[in-house]
């Protein structure tokens, strides 16, 4: 297939693109800068210059492809307090792709969750403004688009991870001298290795039925306390509970410290034949690459 990929040079995209190319697909990667274009070309993909604000260009690229894998998102907007604006842009992009592919049976793979029927989980999903994007994408299933939603684990880890949850916690621990968690630290974060997530995307493109919800977490949930203790051990700083009333100040710019969610993956494994083979989170932390400063 000819696949148009947004975010092709990013953390996840840099693993997805080689997977697709090695399987014989043709890949066109969106690049908004010279640096991104160079990175996309180095991966072996064709480059299309543009950005998420160029809806006409995105519509044209989608119409020219057999499938769209939408990975781009302005993550810098979160610490800048502009999350709502970034979600609005993302929603416009997904609707543009969906409209371009409507009635064709072509594939649109995006990031997000659908409702599960579990009131607690669905409330947690709805609390995230990005849930509107997932719902919008899923709705195009009824308009003749082969939609697939991939829930990417919040901790997607590897040597490619430069600004995710783990680098952020390490930075805070270095700055404060404490590797912290809130309360008893029993809240859980799903995790997956970047390369395992990249392989899942290729399998999703090739195998997933329309309307599928896939979970790309190799580990369904790891307690934040275990993560904090591992970080503390490597930095030689104490792992300590931070009172809830001080959490916002201690974890400045990181509102996810108390997030508690799991990603059951048995159905995804069975559907795609996906078997993660790369190191789990704690093993990856113990490898040491997260703690080098050069």
PDB file of C-alpha atoms in Angstrom:
ATOM      1  CA  UNK A   1       0.000   0.000   0.000  1.00  0.00           C
ATOM      2  CA  UNK A   2       0.934   3.626  -0.399  1.00  0.00           C
ATOM      3  CA  UNK A   3       0.817   5.008   3.144  1.00  0.00           C
ATOM      4  CA  UNK A   4       0.837   8.670   4.158  1.00  0.00           C
ATOM      5  CA  UNK A   5       2.320   9.109   7.649  1.00  0.00           C
ATOM      6  CA  UNK A   6       2.161  12.267   9.752  1.00  0.00           C
ATOM      7  CA  UNK A   7       4.720  12.542  12.535  1.00  0.00           C
ATOM      8  CA  UNK A   8       6.982  10.326  10.427  1.00  0.00           C
ATOM      9  CA  UNK A   9      10.211  11.660  11.936  1.00  0.00           C
ATOM     10  CA  UNK A  10       8.957  11.582  15.536  1.00  0.00           C
ATOM     11  CA  UNK A  11       9.444   9.117  18.357  1.00  0.00           C
ATOM     12  CA  UNK A  12       6.781   6.620  17.210  1.00  0.00           C
ATOM     13  CA  UNK A  13       6.912   7.474  13.518  1.00  0.00           C
ATOM     14  CA  UNK A  14      10.630   6.702  13.309  1.00  0.00           C
ATOM     15  CA  UNK A  15       9.767   3.112  14.282  1.00  0.00           C
ATOM     16  CA  UNK A  16       6.580   2.814  12.204  1.00  0.00           C
ATOM     17  CA  UNK A  17       8.082   3.973   8.899  1.00  0.00           C
ATOM     18  CA  UNK A  18      10.883   1.349   8.738  1.00  0.00           C
ATOM     19  CA  UNK A  19       8.384  -1.376   9.692  1.00  0.00           C
ATOM     20  CA  UNK A  20       6.153  -0.407   6.783  1.00  0.00           C
ATOM     21  CA  UNK A  21       9.006  -0.115   4.312  1.00  0.00           C
ATOM     22  CA  UNK A  22      10.508  -3.461   5.296  1.00  0.00           C
ATOM     23  CA  UNK A  23       7.112  -5.085   4.700  1.00  0.00           C
ATOM     24  CA  UNK A  24       7.055  -3.722   1.147  1.00  0.00           C
ATOM     25  CA  UNK A  25       4.765  -0.732   1.583  1.00  0.00           C
ATOM     26  CA  UNK A  26       5.445   2.650   0.012  1.00  0.00           C
ATOM     27  CA  UNK A  27       5.621   5.451   2.583  1.00  0.00           C
ATOM     28  CA  UNK A  28       5.189   9.209   2.220  1.00  0.00           C
ATOM     29  CA  UNK A  29       6.109  11.126   5.376  1.00  0.00           C
ATOM     30  CA  UNK A  30       4.917  14.612   6.292  1.00  0.00           C
ATOM     31  CA  UNK A  31       7.751  16.996   7.162  1.00  0.00           C
ATOM     32  CA  UNK A  32       7.315  20.563   8.349  1.00  0.00           C
ATOM     33  CA  UNK A  33      11.025  21.504   8.497  1.00  0.00           C
ATOM     34  CA  UNK A  34      14.284  20.820   6.703  1.00  0.00           C
ATOM     35  CA  UNK A  35      15.455  18.733   9.664  1.00  0.00           C
ATOM     36  CA  UNK A  36      12.307  16.613   9.592  1.00  0.00           C
ATOM     37  CA  UNK A  37      12.575  16.196   5.831  1.00  0.00           C
ATOM     38  CA  UNK A  38      16.162  14.984   6.188  1.00  0.00           C
ATOM     39  CA  UNK A  39      15.121  12.520   8.889  1.00  0.00           C
ATOM     40  CA  UNK A  40      12.196  11.155   6.849  1.00  0.00           C
ATOM     41  CA  UNK A  41      14.398  10.746   3.792  1.00  0.00           C
ATOM     42  CA  UNK A  42      17.032   8.947   5.893  1.00  0.00           C
ATOM     43  CA  UNK A  43      14.373   6.440   6.952  1.00  0.00           C
ATOM     44  CA  UNK A  44      13.841   5.650   3.267  1.00  0.00           C
ATOM     45  CA  UNK A  45      10.463   7.337   2.815  1.00  0.00           C
ATOM     46  CA  UNK A  46       9.278   9.908   0.298  1.00  0.00           C
ATOM     47  CA  UNK A  47       8.946  13.400   1.764  1.00  0.00           C
ATOM     48  CA  UNK A  48       5.903  15.635   1.544  1.00  0.00           C
ATOM     49  CA  UNK A  49       6.472  19.110   2.949  1.00  0.00           C
ATOM     50  CA  UNK A  50       3.691  20.667   5.004  1.00  0.00           C
ATOM     51  CA  UNK A  51       2.211  20.905   8.485  1.00  0.00           C
ATOM     52  CA  UNK A  52      -1.018  20.216  10.377  1.00  0.00           C
ATOM     53  CA  UNK A  53      -2.433  23.641   9.536  1.00  0.00           C
ATOM     54  CA  UNK A  54      -2.287  22.943   5.800  1.00  0.00           C
ATOM     55  CA  UNK A  55      -5.631  21.139   5.564  1.00  0.00           C
ATOM     56  CA  UNK A  56      -5.812  21.373   1.780  1.00  0.00           C
ATOM     57  CA  UNK A  57      -2.407  19.738   1.475  1.00  0.00           C
ATOM     58  CA  UNK A  58      -3.349  17.013   3.959  1.00  0.00           C
ATOM     59  CA  UNK A  59      -6.581  16.318   2.082  1.00  0.00           C
ATOM     60  CA  UNK A  60      -4.647  15.936  -1.161  1.00  0.00           C
ATOM     61  CA  UNK A  61      -2.057  13.644   0.417  1.00  0.00           C
ATOM     62  CA  UNK A  62      -4.751  11.431   1.943  1.00  0.00           C
ATOM     63  CA  UNK A  63      -6.646  11.156  -1.325  1.00  0.00           C
ATOM     64  CA  UNK A  64      -3.432  10.090  -3.060  1.00  0.00           C
ATOM     65  CA  UNK A  65      -2.764   7.292  -0.547  1.00  0.00           C
ATOM     66  CA  UNK A  66      -4.233   3.871   0.197  1.00  0.00           C
ATOM     67  CA  UNK A  67      -3.907   4.478   3.926  1.00  0.00           C
ATOM     68  CA  UNK A  68      -3.171   7.284   6.390  1.00  0.00           C
ATOM     69  CA  UNK A  69      -1.321   6.778   9.668  1.00  0.00           C
ATOM     70  CA  UNK A  70      -1.825   9.918  11.750  1.00  0.00           C
ATOM     71  CA  UNK A  71       0.785  10.236  14.507  1.00  0.00           C
ATOM     72  CA  UNK A  72       1.576  13.963  14.605  1.00  0.00           C
ATOM     73  CA  UNK A  73       0.466  16.024  17.604  1.00  0.00           C
ATOM     74  CA  UNK A  74       1.810  19.217  19.170  1.00  0.00           C
ATOM     75  CA  UNK A  75       2.999  17.745  22.478  1.00  0.00           C
ATOM     76  CA  UNK A  76       4.816  20.995  23.291  1.00  0.00           C
ATOM     77  CA  UNK A  77       1.385  22.540  23.827  1.00  0.00           C
ATOM     78  CA  UNK A  78       0.861  20.598  27.078  1.00  0.00           C
ATOM     79  CA  UNK A  79       3.502  22.320  29.260  1.00  0.00           C
ATOM     80  CA  UNK A  80       2.746  25.596  27.462  1.00  0.00           C
ATOM     81  CA  UNK A  81      -0.864  25.450  28.645  1.00  0.00           C
ATOM     82  CA  UNK A  82      -2.224  25.239  25.097  1.00  0.00           C
ATOM     83  CA  UNK A  83      -3.494  21.666  25.127  1.00  0.00           C
ATOM     84  CA  UNK A  84      -7.026  22.668  24.052  1.00  0.00           C
ATOM     85  CA  UNK A  85      -5.655  24.495  21.011  1.00  0.00           C
ATOM     86  CA  UNK A  86      -3.578  21.484  19.999  1.00  0.00           C
ATOM     87  CA  UNK A  87      -6.612  19.211  20.330  1.00  0.00           C
ATOM     88  CA  UNK A  88      -8.650  21.561  18.130  1.00  0.00           C
ATOM     89  CA  UNK A  89      -5.979  21.366  15.421  1.00  0.00           C
ATOM     90  CA  UNK A  90      -5.855  17.570  15.724  1.00  0.00           C
ATOM     91  CA  UNK A  91      -9.635  17.315  15.452  1.00  0.00           C
ATOM     92  CA  UNK A  92      -9.612  19.395  12.260  1.00  0.00           C
ATOM     93  CA  UNK A  93      -6.896  17.169  10.787  1.00  0.00           C
ATOM     94  CA  UNK A  94      -8.770  13.930  11.555  1.00  0.00           C
ATOM     95  CA  UNK A  95     -11.974  15.306  10.044  1.00  0.00           C
ATOM     96  CA  UNK A  96     -10.043  16.377   6.951  1.00  0.00           C
ATOM     97  CA  UNK A  97      -8.581  12.899   6.531  1.00  0.00           C
ATOM     98  CA  UNK A  98     -11.931  11.242   7.164  1.00  0.00           C
ATOM     99  CA  UNK A  99     -13.712  13.415   4.621  1.00  0.00           C
ATOM    100  CA  UNK A 100     -11.018  12.713   2.034  1.00  0.00           C
ATOM    101  CA  UNK A 101     -11.311   8.948   2.537  1.00  0.00           C
ATOM    102  CA  UNK A 102     -15.084   8.689   3.026  1.00  0.00           C
ATOM    103  CA  UNK A 103     -16.701   6.023   0.866  1.00  0.00           C
ATOM    104  CA  UNK A 104     -13.394   4.602  -0.370  1.00  0.00           C
ATOM    105  CA  UNK A 105     -12.837   1.772   2.107  1.00  0.00           C
ATOM    106  CA  UNK A 106      -9.306   3.091   2.579  1.00  0.00           C
ATOM    107  CA  UNK A 107      -7.570   2.986   5.951  1.00  0.00           C
ATOM    108  CA  UNK A 108      -7.240   5.726   8.564  1.00  0.00           C
ATOM    109  CA  UNK A 109      -5.229   4.827  11.672  1.00  0.00           C
ATOM    110  CA  UNK A 110      -5.214   7.306  14.532  1.00  0.00           C
ATOM    111  CA  UNK A 111      -4.399   7.551  18.218  1.00  0.00           C
ATOM    112  CA  UNK A 112      -7.134   7.230  20.803  1.00  0.00           C
ATOM    113  CA  UNK A 113      -9.694   5.235  22.765  1.00  0.00           C
ATOM    114  CA  UNK A 114     -13.266   4.181  22.179  1.00  0.00           C
ATOM    115  CA  UNK A 115     -15.730   3.606  25.000  1.00  0.00           C
ATOM    116  CA  UNK A 116     -15.489   0.218  26.672  1.00  0.00           C
ATOM    117  CA  UNK A 117     -18.773   0.022  28.582  1.00  0.00           C
ATOM    118  CA  UNK A 118     -16.887   0.238  31.878  1.00  0.00           C
ATOM    119  CA  UNK A 119     -18.159   3.427  33.535  1.00  0.00           C
ATOM    120  CA  UNK A 120     -14.914   4.151  35.394  1.00  0.00           C
ATOM    121  CA  UNK A 121     -12.685   3.673  32.335  1.00  0.00           C
ATOM    122  CA  UNK A 122     -15.049   5.595  30.077  1.00  0.00           C
ATOM    123  CA  UNK A 123     -15.117   8.511  32.535  1.00  0.00           C
ATOM    124  CA  UNK A 124     -11.302   8.560  32.508  1.00  0.00           C
ATOM    125  CA  UNK A 125     -11.314   8.521  28.700  1.00  0.00           C
ATOM    126  CA  UNK A 126     -13.836  11.360  28.490  1.00  0.00           C
ATOM    127  CA  UNK A 127     -11.811  13.434  30.963  1.00  0.00           C
ATOM    128  CA  UNK A 128      -9.073  13.740  28.344  1.00  0.00           C
ATOM    129  CA  UNK A 129      -9.949  16.397  25.730  1.00  0.00           C
ATOM    130  CA  UNK A 130      -8.265  14.249  23.066  1.00  0.00           C
ATOM    131  CA  UNK A 131     -11.109  11.728  23.442  1.00  0.00           C
ATOM    132  CA  UNK A 132     -13.118  13.906  21.043  1.00  0.00           C
ATOM    133  CA  UNK A 133     -10.546  13.177  18.349  1.00  0.00           C
ATOM    134  CA  UNK A 134     -10.835   9.435  18.868  1.00  0.00           C
ATOM    135  CA  UNK A 135     -14.630   9.599  18.665  1.00  0.00           C
ATOM    136  CA  UNK A 136     -14.497  11.675  15.490  1.00  0.00           C
ATOM    137  CA  UNK A 137     -12.165   9.208  13.805  1.00  0.00           C
ATOM    138  CA  UNK A 138     -14.232   6.215  14.904  1.00  0.00           C
ATOM    139  CA  UNK A 139     -17.392   7.831  13.478  1.00  0.00           C
ATOM    140  CA  UNK A 140     -15.932   7.641   9.969  1.00  0.00           C
ATOM    141  CA  UNK A 141     -16.331   3.861  10.104  1.00  0.00           C
ATOM    142  CA  UNK A 142     -19.983   4.463   9.261  1.00  0.00           C
ATOM    143  CA  UNK A 143     -18.917   6.560   6.257  1.00  0.00           C
ATOM    144  CA  UNK A 144     -16.952   3.881   4.479  1.00  0.00           C
ATOM    145  CA  UNK A 145     -13.513   4.388   6.026  1.00  0.00           C
ATOM    146  CA  UNK A 146     -11.542   1.489   7.503  1.00  0.00           C
ATOM    147  CA  UNK A 147     -10.776   3.234  10.786  1.00  0.00           C
ATOM    148  CA  UNK A 148      -8.407   1.839  13.410  1.00  0.00           C
ATOM    149  CA  UNK A 149      -7.737   3.421  16.805  1.00  0.00           C
ATOM    150  CA  UNK A 150      -4.449   2.649  18.517  1.00  0.00           C
ATOM    151  CA  UNK A 151      -4.080   3.411  22.212  1.00  0.00           C
ATOM    152  CA  UNK A 152      -0.384   4.203  22.575  1.00  0.00           C
ATOM    153  CA  UNK A 153       0.899   3.538  26.096  1.00  0.00           C
ATOM    154  CA  UNK A 154       1.725   6.732  27.999  1.00  0.00           C
ATOM    155  CA  UNK A 155       5.136   5.243  28.724  1.00  0.00           C
ATOM    156  CA  UNK A 156       6.547   4.346  25.321  1.00  0.00           C
ATOM    157  CA  UNK A 157      10.188   3.753  26.084  1.00  0.00           C
ATOM    158  CA  UNK A 158      13.466   3.197  24.231  1.00  0.00           C
ATOM    159  CA  UNK A 159      16.634   5.062  23.334  1.00  0.00           C
ATOM    160  CA  UNK A 160      14.423   7.207  21.051  1.00  0.00           C
ATOM    161  CA  UNK A 161      12.413   8.590  23.978  1.00  0.00           C
ATOM    162  CA  UNK A 162      13.582  12.153  24.541  1.00  0.00           C
ATOM    163  CA  UNK A 163      10.623  13.958  26.080  1.00  0.00           C
ATOM    164  CA  UNK A 164       8.138  11.379  27.361  1.00  0.00           C
ATOM    165  CA  UNK A 165       7.010  10.456  30.861  1.00  0.00           C
ATOM    166  CA  UNK A 166      10.301   8.828  31.877  1.00  0.00           C
ATOM    167  CA  UNK A 167      12.695  11.621  30.807  1.00  0.00           C
ATOM    168  CA  UNK A 168      10.347  14.089  32.522  1.00  0.00           C
ATOM    169  CA  UNK A 169      10.367  12.177  35.823  1.00  0.00           C
ATOM    170  CA  UNK A 170      14.141  11.815  35.657  1.00  0.00           C
ATOM    171  CA  UNK A 171      14.534  15.545  35.057  1.00  0.00           C
ATOM    172  CA  UNK A 172      12.276  16.371  38.033  1.00  0.00           C
ATOM    173  CA  UNK A 173      14.155  13.916  40.248  1.00  0.00           C
ATOM    174  CA  UNK A 174      17.482  15.466  39.304  1.00  0.00           C
ATOM    175  CA  UNK A 175      16.203  18.991  39.939  1.00  0.00           C
ATOM    176  CA  UNK A 176      14.511  18.242  43.269  1.00  0.00           C
ATOM    177  CA  UNK A 177      16.773  15.526  44.652  1.00  0.00           C
ATOM    178  CA  UNK A 178      13.753  13.266  45.132  1.00  0.00           C
ATOM    179  CA  UNK A 179      12.263  10.608  42.873  1.00  0.00           C
ATOM    180  CA  UNK A 180       8.641  11.215  43.709  1.00  0.00           C
ATOM    181  CA  UNK A 181       5.227   9.619  43.455  1.00  0.00           C
ATOM    182  CA  UNK A 182       1.907  10.741  44.948  1.00  0.00           C
ATOM    183  CA  UNK A 183       0.261   8.972  47.867  1.00  0.00           C
ATOM    184  CA  UNK A 184       1.170   5.291  47.941  1.00  0.00           C
ATOM    185  CA  UNK A 185       2.180   5.388  44.271  1.00  0.00           C
ATOM    186  CA  UNK A 186      -0.147   2.494  43.446  1.00  0.00           C
ATOM    187  CA  UNK A 187      -1.562   4.194  40.347  1.00  0.00           C
ATOM    188  CA  UNK A 188      -0.462   2.440  37.173  1.00  0.00           C
ATOM    189  CA  UNK A 189       0.881   3.406  33.778  1.00  0.00           C
ATOM    190  CA  UNK A 190       0.866   1.067  30.764  1.00  0.00           C
ATOM    191  CA  UNK A 191       4.194   0.714  28.962  1.00  0.00           C
ATOM    192  CA  UNK A 192       5.547  -0.509  25.657  1.00  0.00           C
ATOM    193  CA  UNK A 193       8.857  -0.471  23.827  1.00  0.00           C
ATOM    194  CA  UNK A 194       8.924   1.875  20.820  1.00  0.00           C
ATOM    195  CA  UNK A 195       9.914  -0.908  18.425  1.00  0.00           C
ATOM    196  CA  UNK A 196       7.092  -3.164  19.617  1.00  0.00           C
ATOM    197  CA  UNK A 197       4.648  -0.287  19.116  1.00  0.00           C
ATOM    198  CA  UNK A 198       6.037   0.279  15.617  1.00  0.00           C
ATOM    199  CA  UNK A 199       5.455  -3.358  14.711  1.00  0.00           C
ATOM    200  CA  UNK A 200       1.884  -3.189  16.009  1.00  0.00           C
ATOM    201  CA  UNK A 201       1.151  -0.331  13.610  1.00  0.00           C
ATOM    202  CA  UNK A 202       2.338  -2.401  10.661  1.00  0.00           C
ATOM    203  CA  UNK A 203       0.162  -5.341  11.748  1.00  0.00           C
ATOM    204  CA  UNK A 204      -2.772  -2.975  12.265  1.00  0.00           C
ATOM    205  CA  UNK A 205      -2.423  -1.701   8.704  1.00  0.00           C
ATOM    206  CA  UNK A 206      -2.339  -5.213   7.317  1.00  0.00           C
ATOM    207  CA  UNK A 207      -4.817  -7.063   9.534  1.00  0.00           C
ATOM    208  CA  UNK A 208      -7.107  -4.949  11.714  1.00  0.00           C
ATOM    209  CA  UNK A 209     -10.830  -4.904  10.832  1.00  0.00           C
ATOM    210  CA  UNK A 210     -12.629  -1.585  10.404  1.00  0.00           C
ATOM    211  CA  UNK A 211     -13.571  -0.005  13.711  1.00  0.00           C
ATOM    212  CA  UNK A 212     -10.865  -1.813  15.686  1.00  0.00           C
ATOM    213  CA  UNK A 213      -9.587  -0.548  19.027  1.00  0.00           C
ATOM    214  CA  UNK A 214      -6.028  -1.736  19.605  1.00  0.00           C
ATOM    215  CA  UNK A 215      -3.870  -1.435  22.721  1.00  0.00           C
ATOM    216  CA  UNK A 216      -0.146  -1.063  22.059  1.00  0.00           C
ATOM    217  CA  UNK A 217       0.991  -1.668  25.641  1.00  0.00           C
ATOM    218  CA  UNK A 218       3.257  -4.670  26.151  1.00  0.00           C
ATOM    219  CA  UNK A 219       2.867  -4.191  29.918  1.00  0.00           C
ATOM    220  CA  UNK A 220      -0.709  -3.447  30.959  1.00  0.00           C
ATOM    221  CA  UNK A 221       0.193  -1.364  34.008  1.00  0.00           C
ATOM    222  CA  UNK A 222       3.259  -0.669  36.166  1.00  0.00           C
ATOM    223  CA  UNK A 223       2.922   1.176  39.456  1.00  0.00           C
ATOM    224  CA  UNK A 224       4.364   4.667  39.521  1.00  0.00           C
ATOM    225  CA  UNK A 225       6.051   3.814  42.805  1.00  0.00           C
ATOM    226  CA  UNK A 226       8.065   1.022  41.151  1.00  0.00           C
ATOM    227  CA  UNK A 227       9.051   3.391  38.365  1.00  0.00           C
ATOM    228  CA  UNK A 228      10.055   6.103  40.866  1.00  0.00           C
ATOM    229  CA  UNK A 229      12.045   3.635  42.969  1.00  0.00           C
ATOM    230  CA  UNK A 230      13.950   2.437  39.917  1.00  0.00           C
ATOM    231  CA  UNK A 231      14.751   6.004  38.895  1.00  0.00           C
ATOM    232  CA  UNK A 232      15.825   6.835  42.451  1.00  0.00           C
ATOM    233  CA  UNK A 233      18.163   3.847  42.537  1.00  0.00           C
ATOM    234  CA  UNK A 234      19.881   4.905  39.328  1.00  0.00           C
ATOM    235  CA  UNK A 235      20.194   8.559  40.365  1.00  0.00           C
ATOM    236  CA  UNK A 236      21.137   7.696  43.946  1.00  0.00           C
ATOM    237  CA  UNK A 237      18.321   9.852  45.322  1.00  0.00           C
ATOM    238  CA  UNK A 238      15.503   8.785  47.665  1.00  0.00           C
ATOM    239  CA  UNK A 239      12.153   7.654  46.275  1.00  0.00           C
ATOM    240  CA  UNK A 240       9.522   9.404  48.390  1.00  0.00           C
ATOM    241  CA  UNK A 241       5.798  10.042  48.481  1.00  0.00           C
ATOM    242  CA  UNK A 242       4.828  13.611  47.671  1.00  0.00           C
ATOM    243  CA  UNK A 243       1.643  14.803  49.441  1.00  0.00           C
ATOM    244  CA  UNK A 244      -1.215  15.401  47.025  1.00  0.00           C
ATOM    245  CA  UNK A 245      -1.451  19.069  48.013  1.00  0.00           C
ATOM    246  CA  UNK A 246       2.192  19.598  46.932  1.00  0.00           C
ATOM    247  CA  UNK A 247       2.081  17.486  43.772  1.00  0.00           C
ATOM    248  CA  UNK A 248       1.335  20.355  41.363  1.00  0.00           C
ATOM    249  CA  UNK A 249       4.334  22.325  42.630  1.00  0.00           C
ATOM    250  CA  UNK A 250       6.694  19.348  42.795  1.00  0.00           C
ATOM    251  CA  UNK A 251       5.746  17.960  39.375  1.00  0.00           C
ATOM    252  CA  UNK A 252       5.491  21.332  37.637  1.00  0.00           C
ATOM    253  CA  UNK A 253       4.362  21.028  34.034  1.00  0.00           C
ATOM    254  CA  UNK A 254       3.551  17.338  34.449  1.00  0.00           C
ATOM    255  CA  UNK A 255      -0.134  16.894  35.331  1.00  0.00           C
ATOM    256  CA  UNK A 256      -0.138  13.140  34.657  1.00  0.00           C
ATOM    257  CA  UNK A 257       1.610  11.945  37.811  1.00  0.00           C
ATOM    258  CA  UNK A 258      -1.635  10.666  39.392  1.00  0.00           C
ATOM    259  CA  UNK A 259      -3.050   9.163  36.187  1.00  0.00           C
ATOM    260  CA  UNK A 260      -4.207   5.593  36.775  1.00  0.00           C
ATOM    261  CA  UNK A 261      -5.026   3.490  33.739  1.00  0.00           C
ATOM    262  CA  UNK A 262      -4.325   0.023  32.398  1.00  0.00           C
ATOM    263  CA  UNK A 263      -4.364  -1.271  28.825  1.00  0.00           C
ATOM    264  CA  UNK A 264      -5.438  -4.922  28.617  1.00  0.00           C
ATOM    265  CA  UNK A 265      -3.739  -6.301  25.515  1.00  0.00           C
ATOM    266  CA  UNK A 266      -4.929  -9.922  25.182  1.00  0.00           C
ATOM    267  CA  UNK A 267      -7.508  -9.115  22.493  1.00  0.00           C
ATOM    268  CA  UNK A 268      -5.005  -7.075  20.498  1.00  0.00           C
ATOM    269  CA  UNK A 269      -2.439  -9.868  20.650  1.00  0.00           C
ATOM    270  CA  UNK A 270      -4.955 -12.442  19.445  1.00  0.00           C
ATOM    271  CA  UNK A 271      -6.360 -10.234  16.684  1.00  0.00           C
ATOM    272  CA  UNK A 272      -2.999  -9.279  15.178  1.00  0.00           C
ATOM    273  CA  UNK A 273      -0.698 -12.080  16.286  1.00  0.00           C
ATOM    274  CA  UNK A 274       1.342  -9.359  17.982  1.00  0.00           C
ATOM    275  CA  UNK A 275       3.961 -10.555  20.469  1.00  0.00           C
ATOM    276  CA  UNK A 276       6.203  -7.877  22.021  1.00  0.00           C
ATOM    277  CA  UNK A 277       9.840  -8.996  22.055  1.00  0.00           C
ATOM    278  CA  UNK A 278      11.769  -5.978  23.309  1.00  0.00           C
ATOM    279  CA  UNK A 279      12.716  -5.190  26.945  1.00  0.00           C
ATOM    280  CA  UNK A 280      10.057  -4.154  29.435  1.00  0.00           C
ATOM    281  CA  UNK A 281      10.185  -0.755  31.126  1.00  0.00           C
ATOM    282  CA  UNK A 282      12.146  -1.663  34.271  1.00  0.00           C
ATOM    283  CA  UNK A 283      14.680  -3.659  32.235  1.00  0.00           C
ATOM    284  CA  UNK A 284      15.019  -0.718  29.850  1.00  0.00           C
ATOM    285  CA  UNK A 285      15.600   1.632  32.775  1.00  0.00           C
ATOM    286  CA  UNK A 286      18.179  -0.759  34.207  1.00  0.00           C
ATOM    287  CA  UNK A 287      19.978  -0.735  30.853  1.00  0.00           C
ATOM    288  CA  UNK A 288      21.065   2.785  31.846  1.00  0.00           C
ATOM    289  CA  UNK A 289      20.598   4.747  28.638  1.00  0.00           C
ATOM    290  CA  UNK A 290      17.970   7.019  30.234  1.00  0.00           C
ATOM    291  CA  UNK A 291      20.549   8.225  32.753  1.00  0.00           C
ATOM    292  CA  UNK A 292      23.379   9.249  30.437  1.00  0.00           C
ATOM    293  CA  UNK A 293      23.833  12.998  30.180  1.00  0.00           C
ATOM    294  CA  UNK A 294      25.839  13.276  26.963  1.00  0.00           C
TER     295      UNK A 294
END
